[in-house]
Coordinates of C-alpha atoms in Angstrom, one line a residue:
Chain A
M1 CA 0.0 0.0 0.0
G2 CA 1.6 3.2 -1.1
R3 CA 1.7 6.3 1.1
V4 CA -0.5 8.2 -1.4
E5 CA -2.3 5.2 -2.9
G6 CA -5.2 6.1 -5.1
K7 CA -4.7 9.8 -4.9
V8 CA -4.2 12.1 -7.9
A9 CA -1.5 14.8 -7.9
F10 CA -1.4 17.9 -10.1
I11 CA 2.2 19.0 -10.7
T12 CA 3.4 22.1 -12.5
G13 CA 6.8 22.3 -14.1
A14 CA 6.8 18.5 -14.3
A15 CA 9.0 18.0 -17.4
R16 CA 12.3 17.7 -15.6
G17 CA 14.1 18.6 -12.4
Q18 CA 12.2 18.7 -9.1
G19 CA 8.8 18.5 -10.9
R20 CA 9.7 15.2 -12.6
S21 CA 11.1 13.9 -9.4
H22 CA 7.9 14.8 -7.5
A23 CA 5.8 13.0 -10.1
I24 CA 8.0 9.9 -9.9
R25 CA 8.2 9.8 -6.1
L26 CA 4.4 10.3 -5.7
A27 CA 3.7 7.7 -8.4
Q28 CA 6.0 5.2 -6.7
E29 CA 3.7 5.6 -3.7
G30 CA 0.6 5.0 -5.6
A31 CA -0.6 8.3 -7.1
D32 CA -1.7 9.1 -10.6
I33 CA -0.3 12.4 -12.1
I34 CA -1.6 15.4 -13.9
A35 CA 1.5 17.1 -15.3
V36 CA 2.0 20.4 -17.0
D37 CA 5.0 22.2 -18.2
I38 CA 5.6 25.1 -20.5
A39 CA 8.1 22.8 -22.3
E40 CA 9.8 25.6 -24.2
G41 CA 12.4 28.2 -23.5
I42 CA 11.6 31.6 -21.8
P43 CA 13.6 34.3 -23.6
S44 CA 14.6 36.2 -20.5
I45 CA 15.7 33.0 -18.7
E46 CA 17.5 31.4 -21.5
R47 CA 20.6 33.5 -20.9
Y48 CA 20.9 31.6 -17.7
Y49 CA 19.9 28.0 -18.6
P50 CA 17.9 26.4 -21.4
G51 CA 14.1 25.7 -21.1
A52 CA 12.5 22.3 -20.7
T53 CA 11.4 20.6 -23.9
E54 CA 8.5 18.5 -25.0
E55 CA 11.0 15.5 -25.0
D56 CA 11.6 16.2 -21.3
L57 CA 7.9 16.0 -20.6
A58 CA 7.6 12.8 -22.7
E59 CA 10.3 11.3 -20.5
T60 CA 8.3 12.1 -17.4
V61 CA 5.3 10.4 -18.9
R62 CA 7.4 7.4 -19.8
Q63 CA 8.8 7.1 -16.3
I64 CA 5.4 7.3 -14.6
E65 CA 3.9 4.8 -17.0
A66 CA 6.8 2.4 -16.2
L67 CA 5.6 2.5 -12.6
D68 CA 2.1 1.4 -13.8
R69 CA 0.5 4.6 -12.9
R70 CA -1.6 6.9 -15.1
I71 CA -0.4 10.3 -16.2
V72 CA -2.1 13.1 -18.2
A73 CA 0.6 15.5 -19.4
T74 CA -0.1 18.7 -21.1
K75 CA 2.0 21.6 -22.5
A76 CA 0.7 24.6 -20.5
D77 CA 2.1 27.8 -19.2
V78 CA 1.3 28.7 -15.5
R79 CA 1.1 32.4 -16.7
D80 CA -1.9 31.5 -18.9
Y81 CA -4.7 30.8 -16.4
D82 CA -7.2 29.5 -19.0
A83 CA -4.8 27.1 -20.5
L84 CA -3.6 25.9 -17.1
K85 CA -7.2 25.4 -16.0
A86 CA -8.1 23.5 -19.2
A87 CA -5.1 21.2 -18.7
L88 CA -6.1 20.5 -15.0
D89 CA -9.8 20.1 -15.8
D90 CA -9.0 17.6 -18.6
G91 CA -6.7 15.7 -16.2
V92 CA -9.4 15.6 -13.5
A93 CA -12.0 14.4 -16.1
Q94 CA -9.7 11.6 -17.2
L95 CA -8.4 10.5 -13.7
G96 CA -11.5 11.2 -11.7
H97 CA -10.3 13.6 -9.0
V98 CA -7.4 15.6 -7.7
D99 CA -6.1 15.4 -4.1
I100 CA -2.5 16.7 -4.1
V101 CA -1.1 19.9 -5.7
S102 CA 2.6 20.6 -6.2
A103 CA 2.9 24.2 -7.4
N104 CA 6.5 23.7 -8.5
A105 CA 7.0 25.6 -11.8
G106 CA 9.5 28.3 -11.4
V107 CA 12.4 30.1 -12.9
F108 CA 15.6 31.6 -11.5
A109 CA 16.9 34.9 -12.7
F110 CA 19.7 36.6 -10.9
G111 CA 22.9 38.6 -11.0
D112 CA 21.7 42.1 -11.4
K113 CA 21.5 44.7 -8.6
T114 CA 17.9 45.5 -7.8
Q115 CA 18.0 48.9 -9.4
E116 CA 19.4 47.4 -12.6
V117 CA 16.8 44.6 -13.0
T118 CA 14.9 45.2 -16.3
E119 CA 11.1 45.5 -16.4
Q120 CA 10.9 42.4 -18.5
D121 CA 13.1 40.2 -16.2
W122 CA 11.2 41.4 -13.2
Q123 CA 7.8 40.7 -14.8
D124 CA 8.7 37.2 -16.1
V125 CA 9.9 36.1 -12.7
I126 CA 6.9 37.5 -10.8
D127 CA 4.5 36.2 -13.5
I128 CA 5.8 32.6 -13.3
N129 CA 6.9 32.2 -9.7
E130 CA 4.2 34.2 -8.0
T131 CA 1.2 34.6 -10.2
G132 CA 1.7 31.1 -11.6
V133 CA 1.4 29.7 -8.1
W134 CA -1.8 31.7 -7.6
H135 CA -3.2 30.4 -10.9
T136 CA -2.3 26.9 -9.9
C137 CA -4.2 27.2 -6.7
K138 CA -7.1 29.1 -8.3
A139 CA -7.6 26.4 -10.8
V140 CA -7.5 23.5 -8.3
I141 CA -9.4 24.9 -5.3
P142 CA -12.9 24.5 -6.8
H143 CA -12.2 20.8 -7.5
L144 CA -11.0 20.3 -4.0
I145 CA -14.0 22.0 -2.4
D146 CA -16.5 20.2 -4.7
Q147 CA -15.0 16.9 -3.9
G148 CA -15.3 17.4 -0.2
T149 CA -12.5 15.0 0.6
G150 CA -9.8 17.5 1.8
G151 CA -6.5 17.8 0.0
S152 CA -2.9 19.0 0.3
L153 CA -1.4 21.9 -1.6
I154 CA 2.4 22.1 -1.5
L155 CA 3.8 25.4 -2.8
T156 CA 7.5 25.4 -3.8
S157 CA 9.2 28.4 -2.2
S158 CA 12.9 28.6 -1.5
T159 CA 15.4 29.6 1.2
A160 CA 15.0 32.9 -0.7
G161 CA 11.5 32.8 0.5
L162 CA 12.7 33.2 4.1
K163 CA 16.0 35.2 3.7
G164 CA 17.3 37.9 1.5
T165 CA 19.7 37.2 -1.2
P166 CA 21.8 40.0 -2.8
N167 CA 21.3 40.6 -6.5
V168 CA 18.3 38.2 -6.7
A169 CA 15.5 40.7 -6.0
A170 CA 12.7 39.4 -8.3
Y171 CA 13.3 35.8 -7.3
T172 CA 13.5 36.6 -3.6
A173 CA 10.4 38.7 -3.7
S174 CA 8.4 36.1 -5.6
K175 CA 9.4 33.3 -3.3
H176 CA 8.5 35.4 -0.2
A177 CA 5.2 36.1 -1.8
V178 CA 4.6 32.3 -2.1
V179 CA 4.7 32.2 1.7
G180 CA 2.0 34.9 1.9
I181 CA -0.2 32.9 -0.5
M182 CA 0.3 29.8 1.6
R183 CA -0.5 31.4 4.9
T184 CA -3.7 33.0 3.4
L185 CA -4.9 29.8 1.7
A186 CA -4.2 27.7 4.8
L187 CA -6.7 29.8 6.7
E188 CA -9.2 30.0 3.8
L189 CA -9.2 26.3 3.1
A190 CA -8.9 24.7 6.6
Q191 CA -12.7 24.5 6.8
Y192 CA -12.5 22.1 3.9
S193 CA -9.7 20.1 5.5
V194 CA -7.5 21.2 2.7
R195 CA -3.9 21.8 4.0
V196 CA -1.5 24.2 2.5
N197 CA 2.3 24.2 3.2
T198 CA 5.5 25.5 1.5
V199 CA 8.8 23.7 0.9
H200 CA 12.0 25.7 1.1
P201 CA 15.0 24.0 -0.7
T202 CA 18.5 25.1 -0.5
G203 CA 20.3 24.7 -3.9
V204 CA 19.0 21.6 -5.7
A205 CA 21.1 19.7 -8.2
T206 CA 19.0 20.5 -11.3
D207 CA 19.6 22.5 -14.5
M208 CA 18.3 25.6 -12.8
I209 CA 21.5 25.9 -10.7
L210 CA 24.0 23.6 -12.3
N211 CA 25.0 26.1 -14.9
E212 CA 27.9 28.5 -15.2
A213 CA 25.7 31.6 -14.8
A214 CA 24.5 30.4 -11.4
W215 CA 28.0 29.6 -10.3
K216 CA 29.2 33.0 -11.3
L217 CA 26.6 34.5 -8.9
F218 CA 28.7 33.0 -6.1
L219 CA 32.1 33.3 -7.9
P220 CA 31.9 36.7 -9.6
D221 CA 35.6 37.0 -10.0
V222 CA 36.1 33.7 -11.7
A223 CA 35.8 33.8 -15.5
H224 CA 34.6 30.2 -16.0
P225 CA 33.9 28.6 -12.6
T226 CA 33.9 24.8 -12.6
R227 CA 31.4 22.5 -10.8
E228 CA 34.0 21.7 -8.2
Q229 CA 34.7 25.4 -7.4
A230 CA 30.9 26.0 -7.3
A231 CA 30.4 23.0 -5.0
E232 CA 32.9 24.4 -2.5
V233 CA 31.3 27.8 -2.3
F234 CA 27.7 26.4 -2.3
A235 CA 28.8 24.1 0.6
S236 CA 30.0 27.1 2.6
T237 CA 26.4 28.4 2.6
N238 CA 24.9 25.3 4.2
A239 CA 25.4 24.1 7.7
L240 CA 25.6 20.4 6.7
P241 CA 28.8 19.7 4.7
I242 CA 27.2 19.3 1.3
P243 CA 27.0 21.6 -1.7
W244 CA 23.4 21.0 -2.7
V245 CA 20.6 18.5 -2.3
D246 CA 19.0 16.2 -4.8
P247 CA 15.6 16.6 -6.3
V248 CA 14.4 13.5 -4.5
D249 CA 15.1 15.2 -1.1
I250 CA 12.5 17.8 -2.0
S251 CA 10.2 15.0 -3.3
N252 CA 10.4 13.2 0.0
A253 CA 9.2 16.3 1.8
V254 CA 6.4 16.8 -0.7
L255 CA 5.4 13.2 -0.2
F256 CA 5.3 13.6 3.5
L257 CA 3.2 16.8 3.3
A258 CA 1.0 15.2 0.6
S259 CA 0.3 12.0 2.6
D260 CA -2.1 11.4 5.4
E261 CA 0.9 11.1 7.7
A262 CA 0.8 14.9 7.7
R263 CA -3.0 15.1 8.0
Y264 CA -2.8 17.9 10.6
V265 CA 0.1 19.8 9.2
T266 CA -0.9 23.1 7.6
G267 CA 0.5 26.6 7.3
T268 CA 4.0 25.3 7.7
E269 CA 7.2 26.3 6.0
L270 CA 9.2 23.1 5.7
K271 CA 12.9 23.8 5.0
I272 CA 15.0 21.2 3.2
D273 CA 17.9 23.4 3.3
A274 CA 20.9 21.6 4.9
G275 CA 20.8 24.3 7.6
Y276 CA 21.2 27.2 5.1
T277 CA 18.8 29.5 6.9
I278 CA 20.2 28.9 10.5
K279 CA 23.8 29.8 9.7
Chain B
M1 CA 12.3 -2.5 4.0
G2 CA 11.3 -0.1 6.8
R3 CA 12.0 3.6 6.6
V4 CA 14.4 3.4 9.6
E5 CA 15.4 -0.2 9.2
G6 CA 18.4 -1.3 11.3
K7 CA 18.6 2.0 13.2
V8 CA 18.4 2.4 16.9
A9 CA 16.3 5.1 18.5
F10 CA 16.6 6.6 22.0
I11 CA 13.3 7.8 23.4
T12 CA 12.7 9.6 26.7
G13 CA 9.3 9.5 28.3
A14 CA 8.5 6.3 26.5
A15 CA 6.2 4.7 28.9
R16 CA 3.0 6.1 27.4
G17 CA 1.5 8.9 25.3
Q18 CA 3.6 10.3 22.5
G19 CA 6.8 8.5 23.7
R20 CA 5.2 5.1 23.4
S21 CA 3.7 6.0 20.1
H22 CA 7.1 7.1 18.8
A23 CA 8.6 3.8 19.9
I24 CA 5.9 1.8 18.2
R25 CA 5.9 3.8 15.0
L26 CA 9.7 3.7 14.7
A27 CA 9.8 0.0 15.5
Q28 CA 7.1 -0.6 12.8
E29 CA 9.6 0.9 10.3
G30 CA 12.5 -1.3 11.5
A31 CA 14.2 0.5 14.4
D32 CA 15.2 -1.0 17.7
I33 CA 14.5 1.1 20.8
I34 CA 16.2 2.4 23.9
A35 CA 13.4 3.6 26.1
V36 CA 13.5 5.5 29.4
D37 CA 10.8 7.0 31.6
L38 CA 10.7 8.5 35.1
L39 CA 7.7 6.4 36.2
E40 CA 7.2 8.8 39.1
A41 CA 5.1 11.8 39.8
I42 CA 6.8 15.2 39.5
P43 CA 5.4 17.5 42.1
G44 CA 2.7 19.8 40.7
A45 CA 1.9 17.6 37.7
P46 CA -1.9 17.6 37.6
Y47 CA -2.3 14.0 36.3
A48 CA -1.1 10.6 37.4
A49 CA 2.5 9.6 36.7
A50 CA 3.3 6.8 34.2
T51 CA 3.9 3.5 35.9
Q52 CA 6.1 0.5 35.5
E53 CA 3.1 -1.3 33.9
D54 CA 3.0 1.5 31.3
L55 CA 6.6 1.0 30.4
D56 CA 6.2 -2.8 30.3
E57 CA 3.3 -2.3 27.9
T58 CA 5.6 -0.3 25.6
V59 CA 8.1 -3.1 25.8
R60 CA 5.4 -5.6 25.0
Q61 CA 4.2 -3.7 22.0
V62 CA 7.7 -3.1 20.5
E63 CA 8.6 -6.8 21.0
A64 CA 5.3 -7.8 19.4
L65 CA 6.7 -6.1 16.3
D66 CA 9.8 -8.3 16.5
R67 CA 12.1 -5.4 17.3
R68 CA 14.4 -5.2 20.3
I69 CA 13.9 -2.8 23.1
V70 CA 16.0 -1.9 26.2
A71 CA 13.8 -0.1 28.7
S72 CA 15.0 1.5 31.9
K73 CA 13.6 3.7 34.7
A74 CA 15.6 7.0 34.4
D75 CA 15.0 10.6 35.2
V76 CA 16.0 13.2 32.5
R77 CA 16.8 15.6 35.4
D78 CA 19.5 13.1 36.6
Y79 CA 22.3 13.3 33.9
E80 CA 24.3 10.4 35.3
G81 CA 21.3 8.1 35.6
L82 CA 20.1 9.0 32.1
K83 CA 23.6 8.5 30.6
K84 CA 23.9 5.1 32.2
A85 CA 20.6 4.0 30.8
L86 CA 21.6 5.2 27.3
D87 CA 25.1 3.7 27.5
D88 CA 23.6 0.4 28.6
G89 CA 21.2 0.5 25.7
V90 CA 23.8 1.3 23.2
A91 CA 26.1 -1.5 24.6
E92 CA 23.2 -4.0 24.1
L93 CA 21.9 -2.8 20.7
G94 CA 25.2 -1.8 19.2
R95 CA 24.6 1.7 17.9
L96 CA 22.6 4.9 18.1
D97 CA 21.1 6.8 15.2
I98 CA 17.9 8.6 16.3
V99 CA 17.1 10.6 19.5
S100 CA 13.6 11.6 20.5
A101 CA 13.8 14.0 23.4
N102 CA 10.2 13.6 24.3
A103 CA 9.9 13.5 28.1
G104 CA 8.0 16.5 29.4
I105 CA 5.4 17.6 31.9
S106 CA 2.6 20.1 32.2
T107 CA 1.8 21.6 35.6
Q108 CA -0.8 23.7 37.3
M109 CA -1.2 27.1 35.7
A110 CA -0.8 30.5 37.4
P111 CA -0.1 34.1 36.4
T112 CA 3.6 34.6 36.0
D113 CA 4.0 36.6 39.2
E114 CA 2.3 33.9 41.2
L115 CA 4.3 30.9 39.9
T116 CA 6.1 29.4 42.8
E117 CA 9.9 28.7 42.7
D118 CA 9.2 25.0 42.8
M119 CA 6.7 25.1 39.9
W120 CA 9.2 27.1 37.8
Q121 CA 12.2 24.9 38.7
N122 CA 10.5 21.5 38.2
M123 CA 9.3 22.6 34.8
I124 CA 12.6 24.0 33.6
D125 CA 14.5 21.0 35.0
T126 CA 12.3 18.5 33.2
N127 CA 11.3 20.2 29.9
L128 CA 14.5 22.1 29.1
T129 CA 17.4 20.8 31.2
G130 CA 16.1 17.3 30.6
V131 CA 16.3 17.8 26.8
W132 CA 19.8 19.2 27.1
H133 CA 20.8 16.1 29.2
T134 CA 19.3 13.8 26.6
A135 CA 21.3 15.5 23.8
K136 CA 24.5 15.7 25.9
A137 CA 24.3 12.0 26.7
A138 CA 23.6 11.0 23.0
I139 CA 26.0 13.2 21.1
P140 CA 29.1 11.2 21.9
H141 CA 27.5 8.0 20.7
L142 CA 26.2 9.6 17.5
K143 CA 29.6 11.1 16.7
A144 CA 31.4 7.8 17.5
G145 CA 29.1 6.0 15.1
G146 CA 30.3 8.2 12.3
R147 CA 27.0 7.7 10.3
G148 CA 25.4 11.0 11.2
G149 CA 22.1 10.9 13.0
A150 CA 18.8 12.6 13.8
I151 CA 17.9 14.4 17.0
I152 CA 14.2 15.4 17.3
L153 CA 13.4 17.6 20.2
T154 CA 9.7 17.8 21.3
S155 CA 8.8 21.4 21.8
S156 CA 5.2 22.6 21.6
E157 CA 3.0 25.2 20.1
A158 CA 4.1 27.0 23.3
G159 CA 7.6 26.9 21.9
I160 CA 6.6 29.4 19.1
K161 CA 3.7 31.2 20.7
G162 CA 2.9 32.7 24.1
Y163 CA 0.1 31.4 26.3
A164 CA -1.2 33.2 29.4
N165 CA -0.6 31.6 32.8
I166 CA 1.9 29.0 31.8
A167 CA 5.1 31.1 31.6
H168 CA 7.3 28.3 32.9
Y169 CA 6.0 25.9 30.2
V170 CA 6.2 28.5 27.4
S171 CA 9.8 29.5 28.5
A172 CA 11.0 25.9 28.7
K173 CA 9.5 25.0 25.3
H174 CA 11.0 28.2 23.7
G175 CA 14.3 27.2 25.3
V176 CA 14.1 23.9 23.4
V177 CA 14.1 25.9 20.1
G178 CA 17.2 27.7 21.1
L179 CA 18.9 24.5 21.9
M180 CA 17.8 23.0 18.6
R181 CA 19.1 25.9 16.6
T182 CA 22.5 25.8 18.4
L183 CA 22.9 22.0 18.1
A184 CA 21.9 22.0 14.5
I185 CA 24.9 24.3 13.8
E186 CA 27.3 22.5 16.2
L187 CA 26.5 19.0 14.9
A188 CA 26.2 19.7 11.1
P189 CA 29.8 18.9 10.3
D190 CA 29.1 15.4 11.6
M191 CA 25.9 15.1 9.5
I192 CA 23.9 15.0 12.7
R193 CA 20.6 16.8 12.1
V194 CA 18.6 18.5 14.8
N195 CA 15.0 19.6 14.5
S196 CA 12.1 20.4 16.8
I197 CA 8.4 19.4 16.7
H198 CA 5.6 21.7 17.7
P199 CA 2.4 19.8 18.4
T200 CA -0.9 21.5 19.1
Q201 CA -3.0 19.7 21.8
V202 CA -2.4 15.9 21.6
D203 CA -4.9 13.4 23.0
T204 CA -2.8 12.1 25.9
D205 CA -3.0 12.0 29.7
M206 CA -0.8 15.1 29.9
I207 CA -3.5 17.2 28.1
M208 CA -6.6 15.3 29.0
N209 CA -6.9 16.4 32.6
E210 CA -8.8 19.0 34.5
A211 CA -5.9 21.5 34.7
T212 CA -5.7 21.7 30.9
Y213 CA -9.4 21.9 30.6
R214 CA -9.4 24.9 32.9
L215 CA -6.6 26.6 31.0
F216 CA -8.8 26.4 27.9
A217 CA -12.2 26.9 29.6
P218 CA -11.3 29.2 32.5
N219 CA -14.9 30.3 33.0
L220 CA -16.3 26.9 33.9
E221 CA -16.2 25.5 37.4
N222 CA -15.7 21.8 36.5
P223 CA -14.8 21.7 32.8
T224 CA -14.9 18.3 31.1
R225 CA -13.3 16.8 28.0
E226 CA -16.5 17.7 26.2
D227 CA -16.1 21.3 27.3
F228 CA -12.5 21.3 26.4
A229 CA -13.1 20.1 22.8
P230 CA -14.7 23.3 21.3
A231 CA -12.3 25.5 23.2
S232 CA -9.3 23.5 22.0
Q233 CA -10.7 23.4 18.4
A234 CA -11.0 27.2 18.5
T235 CA -7.2 27.4 18.7
N236 CA -6.7 25.3 15.6
T237 CA -7.3 26.3 11.9
L238 CA -8.3 22.8 10.8
P239 CA -11.7 21.8 12.2
I240 CA -10.4 19.3 14.7
P241 CA -10.1 19.7 18.5
W242 CA -6.7 17.8 18.9
V243 CA -4.3 15.5 17.1
E244 CA -3.4 11.9 18.0
A245 CA -0.1 10.8 19.2
V246 CA 0.6 9.0 16.0
D247 CA 0.5 12.3 14.1
I248 CA 3.5 13.4 16.0
S249 CA 5.1 10.1 15.6
N250 CA 4.7 10.3 11.8
A251 CA 6.6 13.6 11.9
V252 CA 9.3 12.1 14.1
L253 CA 9.6 9.2 11.6
F254 CA 10.0 11.6 8.7
L255 CA 12.6 13.6 10.4
A256 CA 14.4 10.5 11.7
S257 CA 14.5 8.8 8.3
D258 CA 16.9 9.3 5.5
E259 CA 14.0 10.9 3.6
A260 CA 14.9 14.0 5.6
R261 CA 18.7 13.6 5.3
Y262 CA 19.2 17.3 4.5
V263 CA 16.5 18.7 6.8
T264 CA 18.1 20.4 9.9
G265 CA 17.4 23.4 12.0
V266 CA 13.7 23.2 11.3
P267 CA 10.9 23.8 13.8
L268 CA 8.2 21.6 12.4
P269 CA 4.6 22.4 13.6
V270 CA 2.1 19.5 13.7
D271 CA -0.4 21.9 14.9
A272 CA -3.6 21.9 12.7
G273 CA -2.7 25.4 11.7
C274 CA -2.7 26.7 15.3
F275 CA 0.2 29.0 14.7
L276 CA -1.5 30.8 11.8
K277 CA -4.4 32.1 14.0

């Protein structure tokens, strides 16, 4: 008996990285999956790292089906509420219900002083990381209330949702806002036994941070920092002697919060941060 | 394969309530247990003390799961006695991986200026110094094992919020958070993780007694469990009056397991949204 057996999870940003990992981990424990991803590059972000592809999303589908679970995967942008809602509604129509939500889709833009961030860069980050999370919740809440069987929303924030980070203004602001959405929704939805929590990862070993641009944020004086140099400086930001965590570490926290083991956990900021925020 | 298979957990206050529940839940997932409990009344505690029969029942339930358990009578206020109980357990079971500093009391309430010296001291000695003693005794074993470890300190909603008329309890439980944050930094180089848990009201003997009922329903002469329920529920966001011991155990299990291998320094509420209100 899986820990989320028979439940259906809606996951945004599911083509790769943490989102794919969440889909696999929840499917391993018995959930079916409704997956969405923009599955294309975002111009203002591509100077940092490439966007996910339709092939990435197809690989997520393949891995879920290999676990004998069902998955409905759709190319959809969290900034486009109607498209996101259509993708979710279609998934619920096919899979019968939705119980778990992982608002995971997000982008990382960084490196500019706050007064030098362009209007476009600011707006893209806020639209995806903040408004996209709201859209995700907005689309799913009517399903959860109608079903009357409770539910669990897990919003992906960041250590930057709890602490300031120089030269990462839009991202830090957007991830703090996710905490505000979480705290508000936890109060609004408690009467329906719908729980709402955030997860706060330190650096996670995904394409979003395993790139030279991200490493230069920490090593501005090095022309072409290596992964080894980056690991050393990333480790110095954590209390535990590790440079970054793996996607599955976040997935295990999502699984805990999604499962009935956490049936009375709501309004909580759960850090998976190797002690980053207590240093 | 259990989620803490082959590990050994040290649990204080294990005769009943949350402590017994933690022992059973961890044993269900493959851990052996070193259990201690005072088995005596602490002056001022407004409920009956745990008994030898209670601790025997914990032993019986863990052994029924085909796990091993070393159970001793020990007082968390007595460092030497506590250390000996732990050392004996580690000698018998071969290792130590998980620590649940769970032993704690509640006492009669009073406005802060009316708390007696004894009420204050008994509380701090048990709920804060006892937690320090537990960690102090366990840390050398965890470090010697060289495999990291997980220390879970039981704080309370009163570790992150104030409550009128229980200043001693609130102070002790806030102190536990300070201890957790300090230990998390000190022990991180050894991959030993330290986190605290913050339950709302839990359905155990420590809560289900007239003193607690009065704290929540101060205007009633003889409040009952039924009177307590709506007042208790009013503190929570989710529409429930209290949580069960197993809900805390599931959080302990998560933090104890390798699923949380990079979670440290976290105060984890299991509080039905109490903190939000």
